[in-house]
Structures are given as C-alpha cells and as structure tokens.
C-alpha cells in the first residue's frame, strides 16, 4: 500500500514494508522499511531542507520525527524530477 500527499505541487509517496526477518513479534519489536518518492510537479526548482513525519502505531501511539534533510542530504529537485530514498524504523 502506498500513501500519497500533494502540497504546493510537490508529491510525496511512501511505501512501507514490514520486515519480518528483522522483527520479533513475541518481544513486541517490529521493523518497517519505507521507500519515499518526492516528485516536483511545479515549474520551480525546490530543495528539501527539513522533514516532519507523524507515525502512528497499531495501538494508536504517536511518534513525531523532525530533522534536517533526509538520509544526510538536502536534495535539489528540478521540475518534473523525482528524488527517491529508503530508510527504516
């Protein structure tokens, strides 16, 4: 399943994947990887400076993630281009 949001002609699509081999359900430990695609549908060059994620777990617990850039980068995304990265939690 993909999750998609578009703000100011910037599309962010996230595809989470449950990582069964890195998880330990008996110990309530679950690992997820995710791929993020950021597509610039505008006519302007944009740069990703900060990130903010709201992560809600199965029990309704909320975790907020804030930080500079993504994976140590501040990517510049030209009109019509897509920046893709993967990470995990």
mmCIF file of N, CA, C and O in Angstrom:
data_model
loop_
_atom_site.group_PDB
_atom_site.id
_atom_site.type_symbol
_atom_site.label_atom_id
_atom_site.label_comp_id
_atom_site.label_asym_id
_atom_site.label_seq_id
_atom_site.Cartn_x
_atom_site.Cartn_y
_atom_site.Cartn_z
ATOM 1 N N UNK A 1 0.832 -1.169 0.000
ATOM 2 C CA UNK A 1 0.000 0.000 0.000
ATOM 3 C C UNK A 1 0.883 1.241 0.000
ATOM 4 O O UNK A 1 1.871 1.304 0.730
ATOM 5 N N UNK A 2 0.536 2.216 -0.822
ATOM 6 C CA UNK A 2 1.237 3.485 -0.879
ATOM 7 C C UNK A 2 0.405 4.556 -0.198
ATOM 8 O O UNK A 2 -0.827 4.512 -0.215
ATOM 9 N N UNK A 3 1.080 5.516 0.386
ATOM 10 C CA UNK A 3 0.439 6.686 0.965
ATOM 11 C C UNK A 3 0.958 7.895 0.196
ATOM 12 O O UNK A 3 2.169 8.046 0.030
ATOM 13 N N UNK A 4 0.043 8.748 -0.260
ATOM 14 C CA UNK A 4 0.424 9.871 -1.111
ATOM 15 C C UNK A 4 -0.194 11.166 -0.601
ATOM 16 O O UNK A 4 -1.356 11.179 -0.188
ATOM 17 N N UNK A 5 0.600 12.239 -0.641
ATOM 18 C CA UNK A 5 0.108 13.584 -0.330
ATOM 19 C C UNK A 5 0.745 14.547 -1.315
ATOM 20 O O UNK A 5 1.903 14.376 -1.710
ATOM 21 N N UNK A 6 -0.021 15.562 -1.712
ATOM 22 C CA UNK A 6 0.490 16.596 -2.611
ATOM 23 C C UNK A 6 0.262 17.950 -1.952
ATOM 24 O O UNK A 6 -0.860 18.270 -1.546
ATOM 25 N N UNK A 7 1.334 18.714 -1.827
ATOM 26 C CA UNK A 7 1.271 20.059 -1.259
ATOM 27 C C UNK A 7 2.086 20.985 -2.155
ATOM 28 O O UNK A 7 3.260 20.698 -2.430
ATOM 29 N N UNK A 8 1.482 22.069 -2.593
ATOM 30 C CA UNK A 8 2.161 23.058 -3.438
ATOM 31 C C UNK A 8 2.862 22.395 -4.631
ATOM 32 O O UNK A 8 4.013 22.696 -4.939
ATOM 33 N N UNK A 9 2.167 21.442 -5.256
ATOM 34 C CA UNK A 9 2.656 20.740 -6.455
ATOM 35 C C UNK A 9 3.863 19.835 -6.199
ATOM 36 O O UNK A 9 4.555 19.434 -7.125
ATOM 37 N N UNK A 10 4.106 19.508 -4.933
ATOM 38 C CA UNK A 10 5.142 18.548 -4.570
ATOM 39 C C UNK A 10 4.429 17.296 -4.060
ATOM 40 O O UNK A 10 3.668 17.352 -3.099
ATOM 41 N N UNK A 11 4.676 16.178 -4.734
ATOM 42 C CA UNK A 11 4.031 14.908 -4.372
ATOM 43 C C UNK A 11 5.001 14.056 -3.558
ATOM 44 O O UNK A 11 6.145 13.852 -3.957
ATOM 45 N N UNK A 12 4.513 13.589 -2.416
ATOM 46 C CA UNK A 12 5.296 12.685 -1.573
ATOM 47 C C UNK A 12 4.533 11.366 -1.494
ATOM 48 O O UNK A 12 3.374 11.334 -1.085
ATOM 49 N N UNK A 13 5.211 10.305 -1.908
ATOM 50 C CA UNK A 13 4.607 8.963 -1.896
ATOM 51 C C UNK A 13 5.480 8.065 -1.023
ATOM 52 O O UNK A 13 6.700 8.015 -1.200
ATOM 53 N N UNK A 14 4.848 7.369 -0.093
ATOM 54 C CA UNK A 14 5.575 6.497 0.836
ATOM 55 C C UNK A 14 5.031 5.077 0.708
ATOM 56 O O UNK A 14 3.807 4.872 0.717
ATOM 57 N N UNK A 15 5.948 4.122 0.606
ATOM 58 C CA UNK A 15 5.566 2.707 0.544
ATOM 59 C C UNK A 15 6.242 1.982 1.710
ATOM 60 O O UNK A 15 7.431 1.675 1.657
ATOM 61 N N UNK A 16 5.479 1.703 2.789
ATOM 62 C CA UNK A 16 6.060 0.960 3.914
ATOM 63 C C UNK A 16 6.043 -0.543 3.646
ATOM 64 O O UNK A 16 5.156 -1.049 2.946
ATOM 65 N N UNK A 17 7.042 -1.238 4.196
ATOM 66 C CA UNK A 17 7.131 -2.693 4.072
ATOM 67 C C UNK A 17 7.503 -3.279 5.430
ATOM 68 O O UNK A 17 8.486 -2.860 6.040
ATOM 69 N N UNK A 18 6.723 -4.233 5.897
ATOM 70 C CA UNK A 18 7.030 -4.911 7.155
ATOM 71 C C UNK A 18 8.222 -5.842 6.941
ATOM 72 O O UNK A 18 8.221 -6.669 6.033
ATOM 73 N N UNK A 19 9.236 -5.703 7.774
ATOM 74 C CA UNK A 19 10.451 -6.514 7.669
ATOM 75 C C UNK A 19 10.387 -7.659 8.684
ATOM 76 O O UNK A 19 10.842 -7.545 9.810
ATOM 77 N N UNK A 20 9.812 -8.751 8.237
ATOM 78 C CA UNK A 20 9.575 -9.913 9.098
ATOM 79 C C UNK A 20 10.871 -10.460 9.703
ATOM 80 O O UNK A 20 10.925 -10.781 10.885
ATOM 81 N N UNK A 21 11.934 -10.543 8.922
ATOM 82 C CA UNK A 21 13.192 -11.134 9.402
ATOM 83 C C UNK A 21 13.871 -10.303 10.483
ATOM 84 O O UNK A 21 14.627 -10.821 11.292
ATOM 85 N N UNK A 22 13.647 -8.983 10.472
ATOM 86 C CA UNK A 22 14.272 -8.117 11.472
ATOM 87 C C UNK A 22 13.341 -7.834 12.651
ATOM 88 O O UNK A 22 13.692 -7.081 13.543
ATOM 89 N N UNK A 23 12.164 -8.429 12.647
ATOM 90 C CA UNK A 23 11.174 -8.188 13.695
ATOM 91 C C UNK A 23 11.128 -9.344 14.681
ATOM 92 O O UNK A 23 11.526 -10.467 14.360
ATOM 93 N N UNK A 24 10.654 -9.063 15.891
ATOM 94 C CA UNK A 24 10.477 -10.074 16.938
ATOM 95 C C UNK A 24 9.127 -9.817 17.600
ATOM 96 O O UNK A 24 9.049 -9.203 18.673
ATOM 97 N N UNK A 25 8.035 -10.271 16.969
ATOM 98 C CA UNK A 25 6.700 -10.001 17.493
ATOM 99 C C UNK A 25 6.495 -10.471 18.940
ATOM 100 O O UNK A 25 5.776 -9.816 19.695
ATOM 101 N N UNK A 26 7.125 -11.572 19.343
ATOM 102 C CA UNK A 26 6.977 -12.061 20.720
ATOM 103 C C UNK A 26 7.521 -11.062 21.739
ATOM 104 O O UNK A 26 7.112 -11.062 22.896
ATOM 105 N N UNK A 27 8.456 -10.224 21.303
ATOM 106 C CA UNK A 27 9.040 -9.195 22.176
ATOM 107 C C UNK A 27 8.457 -7.813 21.844
ATOM 108 O O UNK A 27 8.993 -6.793 22.273
ATOM 109 N N UNK A 28 7.377 -7.794 21.072
ATOM 110 C CA UNK A 28 6.743 -6.536 20.639
ATOM 111 C C UNK A 28 7.729 -5.615 19.927
ATOM 112 O O UNK A 28 7.734 -4.405 20.107
ATOM 113 N N UNK A 29 8.577 -6.211 19.084
ATOM 114 C CA UNK A 29 9.565 -5.457 18.316
ATOM 115 C C UNK A 29 9.263 -5.656 16.835
ATOM 116 O O UNK A 29 9.311 -6.784 16.339
ATOM 117 N N UNK A 30 8.954 -4.577 16.153
ATOM 118 C CA UNK A 30 8.567 -4.648 14.749
ATOM 119 C C UNK A 30 9.419 -3.678 13.933
ATOM 120 O O UNK A 30 9.579 -2.519 14.320
ATOM 121 N N UNK A 31 9.948 -4.149 12.831
ATOM 122 C CA UNK A 31 10.777 -3.313 11.969
ATOM 123 C C UNK A 31 10.060 -3.109 10.638
ATOM 124 O O UNK A 31 9.546 -4.056 10.046
ATOM 125 N N UNK A 32 10.064 -1.856 10.197
ATOM 126 C CA UNK A 32 9.472 -1.488 8.922
ATOM 127 C C UNK A 32 10.506 -0.729 8.103
ATOM 128 O O UNK A 32 11.262 0.089 8.632
ATOM 129 N N UNK A 33 10.559 -1.000 6.820
ATOM 130 C CA UNK A 33 11.346 -0.175 5.912
ATOM 131 C C UNK A 33 10.348 0.653 5.120
ATOM 132 O O UNK A 33 9.157 0.335 5.065
ATOM 133 N N UNK A 34 10.844 1.699 4.541
ATOM 134 C CA UNK A 34 9.957 2.504 3.706
ATOM 135 C C UNK A 34 10.752 3.165 2.592
ATOM 136 O O UNK A 34 11.910 3.507 2.753
ATOM 137 N N UNK A 35 10.089 3.266 1.449
ATOM 138 C CA UNK A 35 10.639 3.981 0.308
ATOM 139 C C UNK A 35 9.833 5.255 0.137
ATOM 140 O O UNK A 35 8.608 5.227 0.181
ATOM 141 N N UNK A 36 10.534 6.365 -0.014
ATOM 142 C CA UNK A 36 9.892 7.663 -0.183
ATOM 143 C C UNK A 36 10.256 8.210 -1.559
ATOM 144 O O UNK A 36 11.436 8.241 -1.924
ATOM 145 N N UNK A 37 9.244 8.627 -2.300
ATOM 146 C CA UNK A 37 9.441 9.273 -3.599
ATOM 147 C C UNK A 37 8.897 10.687 -3.498
ATOM 148 O O UNK A 37 7.740 10.878 -3.108
ATOM 149 N N UNK A 38 9.726 11.658 -3.835
ATOM 150 C CA UNK A 38 9.305 13.060 -3.810
ATOM 151 C C UNK A 38 9.392 13.572 -5.249
ATOM 152 O O UNK A 38 10.475 13.598 -5.836
ATOM 153 N N UNK A 39 8.248 13.944 -5.811
ATOM 154 C CA UNK A 39 8.191 14.386 -7.203
ATOM 155 C C UNK A 39 7.802 15.857 -7.250
ATOM 156 O O UNK A 39 6.829 16.279 -6.618
ATOM 157 N N UNK A 40 8.554 16.618 -8.016
ATOM 158 C CA UNK A 40 8.311 18.040 -8.176
ATOM 159 C C UNK A 40 7.453 18.258 -9.426
ATOM 160 O O UNK A 40 7.947 18.172 -10.549
ATOM 161 N N UNK A 41 6.172 18.542 -9.229
ATOM 162 C CA UNK A 41 5.254 18.812 -10.337
ATOM 163 C C UNK A 41 5.156 20.310 -10.636
ATOM 164 O O UNK A 41 4.391 20.711 -11.515
ATOM 165 N N UNK A 42 5.912 21.123 -9.911
ATOM 166 C CA UNK A 42 5.855 22.571 -10.119
ATOM 167 C C UNK A 42 6.810 22.987 -11.236
ATOM 168 O O UNK A 42 7.526 22.159 -11.799
ATOM 169 N N UNK A 43 6.843 24.281 -11.507
ATOM 170 C CA UNK A 43 7.754 24.827 -12.519
ATOM 171 C C UNK A 43 9.020 25.388 -11.881
ATOM 172 O O UNK A 43 9.899 25.879 -12.571
ATOM 173 N N UNK A 44 9.113 25.276 -10.545
ATOM 174 C CA UNK A 44 10.257 25.836 -9.824
ATOM 175 C C UNK A 44 11.184 24.722 -9.334
ATOM 176 O O UNK A 44 10.757 23.592 -9.107
ATOM 177 N N UNK A 45 12.454 25.060 -9.190
ATOM 178 C CA UNK A 45 13.417 24.150 -8.563
ATOM 179 C C UNK A 45 13.165 24.219 -7.057
ATOM 180 O O UNK A 45 12.993 25.309 -6.502
ATOM 181 N N UNK A 46 13.116 23.064 -6.394
ATOM 182 C CA UNK A 46 12.892 23.031 -4.946
ATOM 183 C C UNK A 46 14.024 22.268 -4.269
ATOM 184 O O UNK A 46 14.732 21.486 -4.905
ATOM 185 N N UNK A 47 14.181 22.528 -2.975
ATOM 186 C CA UNK A 47 15.183 21.806 -2.198
ATOM 187 C C UNK A 47 14.541 21.363 -0.891
ATOM 188 O O UNK A 47 13.888 22.152 -0.212
ATOM 189 N N UNK A 48 14.751 20.111 -0.543
ATOM 190 C CA UNK A 48 14.225 19.568 0.707
ATOM 191 C C UNK A 48 15.183 19.973 1.831
ATOM 192 O O UNK A 48 16.341 19.572 1.836
ATOM 193 N N UNK A 49 14.693 20.780 2.737
ATOM 194 C CA UNK A 49 15.536 21.275 3.818
ATOM 195 C C UNK A 49 15.272 20.555 5.136
ATOM 196 O O UNK A 49 16.184 20.318 5.919
ATOM 197 N N UNK A 50 14.004 20.226 5.411
ATOM 198 C CA UNK A 50 13.615 19.600 6.673
ATOM 199 C C UNK A 50 12.568 18.548 6.422
ATOM 200 O O UNK A 50 11.889 18.564 5.403
ATOM 201 N N UNK A 51 12.418 17.642 7.393
ATOM 202 C CA UNK A 51 11.364 16.628 7.302
ATOM 203 C C UNK A 51 10.569 16.619 8.600
ATOM 204 O O UNK A 51 11.072 16.965 9.660
ATOM 205 N N UNK A 52 9.319 16.212 8.459
ATOM 206 C CA UNK A 52 8.436 16.059 9.610
ATOM 207 C C UNK A 52 7.501 14.900 9.303
ATOM 208 O O UNK A 52 6.782 14.928 8.311
ATOM 209 N N UNK A 53 7.563 13.869 10.122
ATOM 210 C CA UNK A 53 6.721 12.693 9.945
ATOM 211 C C UNK A 53 5.900 12.493 11.206
ATOM 212 O O UNK A 53 6.400 12.650 12.310
ATOM 213 N N UNK A 54 4.642 12.108 11.035
ATOM 214 C CA UNK A 54 3.801 11.660 12.137
ATOM 215 C C UNK A 54 3.597 10.167 11.911
ATOM 216 O O UNK A 54 3.034 9.770 10.898
ATOM 217 N N UNK A 55 4.087 9.350 12.847
ATOM 218 C CA UNK A 55 3.985 7.902 12.730
ATOM 219 C C UNK A 55 3.040 7.413 13.813
ATOM 220 O O UNK A 55 3.266 7.658 15.003
ATOM 221 N N UNK A 56 1.987 6.715 13.395
ATOM 222 C CA UNK A 56 1.009 6.177 14.336
ATOM 223 C C UNK A 56 1.127 4.660 14.328
ATOM 224 O O UNK A 56 1.037 4.036 13.271
ATOM 225 N N UNK A 57 1.343 4.065 15.511
ATOM 226 C CA UNK A 57 1.473 2.610 15.574
ATOM 227 C C UNK A 57 0.102 1.956 15.697
ATOM 228 O O UNK A 57 -0.930 2.639 15.775
ATOM 229 N N UNK A 58 0.073 0.627 15.694
ATOM 230 C CA UNK A 58 -1.178 -0.132 15.702
ATOM 231 C C UNK A 58 -2.005 0.126 16.958
ATOM 232 O O UNK A 58 -3.227 -0.014 16.937
ATOM 233 N N UNK A 59 -1.362 0.527 18.041
ATOM 234 C CA UNK A 59 -2.071 0.806 19.292
ATOM 235 C C UNK A 59 -2.519 2.262 19.375
ATOM 236 O O UNK A 59 -3.085 2.684 20.386
ATOM 237 N N UNK A 60 -2.257 3.034 18.321
ATOM 238 C CA UNK A 60 -2.660 4.430 18.307
ATOM 239 C C UNK A 60 -1.615 5.377 18.875
ATOM 240 O O UNK A 60 -1.852 6.573 18.979
ATOM 241 N N UNK A 61 -0.445 4.843 19.235
ATOM 242 C CA UNK A 61 0.633 5.688 19.753
ATOM 243 C C UNK A 61 1.209 6.554 18.651
ATOM 244 O O UNK A 61 1.369 6.119 17.521
ATOM 245 N N UNK A 62 1.514 7.801 18.979
ATOM 246 C CA UNK A 62 2.025 8.749 18.004
ATOM 247 C C UNK A 62 3.494 9.037 18.263
ATOM 248 O O UNK A 62 3.899 9.284 19.398
ATOM 249 N N UNK A 63 4.283 9.005 17.200
ATOM 250 C CA UNK A 63 5.694 9.386 17.258
ATOM 251 C C UNK A 63 5.915 10.441 16.193
ATOM 252 O O UNK A 63 5.520 10.258 15.042
ATOM 253 N N UNK A 64 6.526 11.543 16.573
ATOM 254 C CA UNK A 64 6.820 12.601 15.631
ATOM 255 C C UNK A 64 8.321 12.611 15.350
ATOM 256 O O UNK A 64 9.122 12.506 16.271
ATOM 257 N N UNK A 65 8.665 12.705 14.074
ATOM 258 C CA UNK A 65 10.065 12.704 13.654
ATOM 259 C C UNK A 65 10.329 14.008 12.910
ATOM 260 O O UNK A 65 9.647 14.311 11.930
ATOM 261 N N UNK A 66 11.306 14.750 13.394
ATOM 262 C CA UNK A 66 11.690 16.012 12.761
ATOM 263 C C UNK A 66 13.195 15.995 12.545
ATOM 264 O O UNK A 66 13.926 15.397 13.323
ATOM 265 N N UNK A 67 13.633 16.670 11.511
ATOM 266 C CA UNK A 67 15.069 16.744 11.301
ATOM 267 C C UNK A 67 15.423 17.491 10.040
ATOM 268 O O UNK A 67 14.565 17.807 9.211
ATOM 269 N N UNK A 68 16.692 17.752 9.911
ATOM 270 C CA UNK A 68 17.205 18.432 8.721
ATOM 271 C C UNK A 68 17.394 17.418 7.601
ATOM 272 O O UNK A 68 17.957 16.351 7.805
ATOM 273 N N UNK A 69 16.876 17.743 6.424
ATOM 274 C CA UNK A 69 17.084 16.893 5.253
ATOM 275 C C UNK A 69 16.584 15.478 5.448
ATOM 276 O O UNK A 69 15.799 15.185 6.339
ATOM 277 N N UNK A 70 17.069 14.605 4.581
ATOM 278 C CA UNK A 70 16.761 13.175 4.672
ATOM 279 C C UNK A 70 18.032 12.403 4.358
ATOM 280 O O UNK A 70 18.800 12.786 3.488
ATOM 281 N N UNK A 71 18.271 11.346 5.080
ATOM 282 C CA UNK A 71 19.451 10.482 4.949
ATOM 283 C C UNK A 71 20.739 11.285 4.736
ATOM 284 O O UNK A 71 21.562 10.953 3.898
ATOM 285 N N UNK A 72 20.858 12.376 5.499
ATOM 286 C CA UNK A 72 22.057 13.192 5.421
ATOM 287 C C UNK A 72 22.154 14.074 4.190
ATOM 288 O O UNK A 72 23.220 14.597 3.888
ATOM 289 N N UNK A 73 21.058 14.251 3.483
ATOM 290 C CA UNK A 73 21.068 15.038 2.253
ATOM 291 C C UNK A 73 20.007 16.134 2.291
ATOM 292 O O UNK A 73 19.019 16.027 3.019
ATOM 293 N N UNK A 74 20.222 17.146 1.489
ATOM 294 C CA UNK A 74 19.250 18.208 1.221
ATOM 295 C C UNK A 74 19.070 18.261 -0.297
ATOM 296 O O UNK A 74 19.609 19.150 -0.964
ATOM 297 N N UNK A 75 18.354 17.290 -0.850
ATOM 298 C CA UNK A 75 18.309 17.166 -2.308
ATOM 299 C C UNK A 75 17.628 18.347 -3.003
ATOM 300 O O UNK A 75 16.656 18.899 -2.500
ATOM 301 N N UNK A 76 18.180 18.704 -4.138
ATOM 302 C CA UNK A 76 17.566 19.683 -5.034
ATOM 303 C C UNK A 76 16.782 18.889 -6.069
ATOM 304 O O UNK A 76 17.308 17.949 -6.671
ATOM 305 N N UNK A 77 15.513 19.267 -6.267
ATOM 306 C CA UNK A 77 14.640 18.532 -7.180
ATOM 307 C C UNK A 77 14.141 19.503 -8.243
ATOM 308 O O UNK A 77 13.386 20.426 -7.954
ATOM 309 N N UNK A 78 14.566 19.283 -9.463
ATOM 310 C CA UNK A 78 14.167 20.126 -10.587
ATOM 311 C C UNK A 78 12.736 19.819 -11.012
ATOM 312 O O UNK A 78 12.214 18.732 -10.717
ATOM 313 N N UNK A 79 12.091 20.733 -11.721
ATOM 314 C CA UNK A 79 10.736 20.476 -12.219
ATOM 315 C C UNK A 79 10.677 19.159 -12.990
ATOM 316 O O UNK A 79 11.542 18.869 -13.818
ATOM 317 N N UNK A 80 9.676 18.345 -12.668
ATOM 318 C CA UNK A 80 9.480 17.070 -13.347
ATOM 319 C C UNK A 80 10.344 15.939 -12.824
ATOM 320 O O UNK A 80 10.186 14.797 -13.254
ATOM 321 N N UNK A 81 11.265 16.208 -11.908
ATOM 322 C CA UNK A 81 12.148 15.160 -11.376
ATOM 323 C C UNK A 81 11.592 14.556 -10.105
ATOM 324 O O UNK A 81 10.770 15.140 -9.400
ATOM 325 N N UNK A 82 12.118 13.356 -9.789
ATOM 326 C CA UNK A 82 11.735 12.626 -8.584
ATOM 327 C C UNK A 82 12.996 12.250 -7.822
ATOM 328 O O UNK A 82 13.965 11.763 -8.418
ATOM 329 N N UNK A 83 12.979 12.478 -6.523
ATOM 330 C CA UNK A 83 14.050 12.040 -5.635
ATOM 331 C C UNK A 83 13.510 10.864 -4.832
ATOM 332 O O UNK A 83 12.399 10.930 -4.294
ATOM 333 N N UNK A 84 14.269 9.763 -4.754
ATOM 334 C CA UNK A 84 13.828 8.560 -4.056
ATOM 335 C C UNK A 84 14.870 8.195 -3.007
ATOM 336 O O UNK A 84 16.058 8.231 -3.273
ATOM 337 N N UNK A 85 14.393 7.832 -1.818
ATOM 338 C CA UNK A 85 15.290 7.306 -0.796
ATOM 339 C C UNK A 85 14.566 6.250 0.028
ATOM 340 O O UNK A 85 13.340 6.188 0.034
ATOM 341 N N UNK A 86 15.345 5.429 0.700
ATOM 342 C CA UNK A 86 14.789 4.374 1.558
ATOM 343 C C UNK A 86 15.390 4.491 2.946
ATOM 344 O O UNK A 86 16.525 4.931 3.113
ATOM 345 N N UNK A 87 14.598 4.083 3.936
ATOM 346 C CA UNK A 87 15.065 4.072 5.315
ATOM 347 C C UNK A 87 14.244 3.034 6.070
ATOM 348 O O UNK A 87 13.501 2.268 5.470
ATOM 349 N N UNK A 88 14.399 3.014 7.404
ATOM 350 C CA UNK A 88 13.650 2.043 8.200
ATOM 351 C C UNK A 88 13.398 2.585 9.599
ATOM 352 O O UNK A 88 14.016 3.551 10.029
ATOM 353 N N UNK A 89 12.481 1.938 10.274
ATOM 354 C CA UNK A 89 12.187 2.266 11.662
ATOM 355 C C UNK A 89 11.835 1.010 12.417
ATOM 356 O O UNK A 89 11.431 0.027 11.833
#
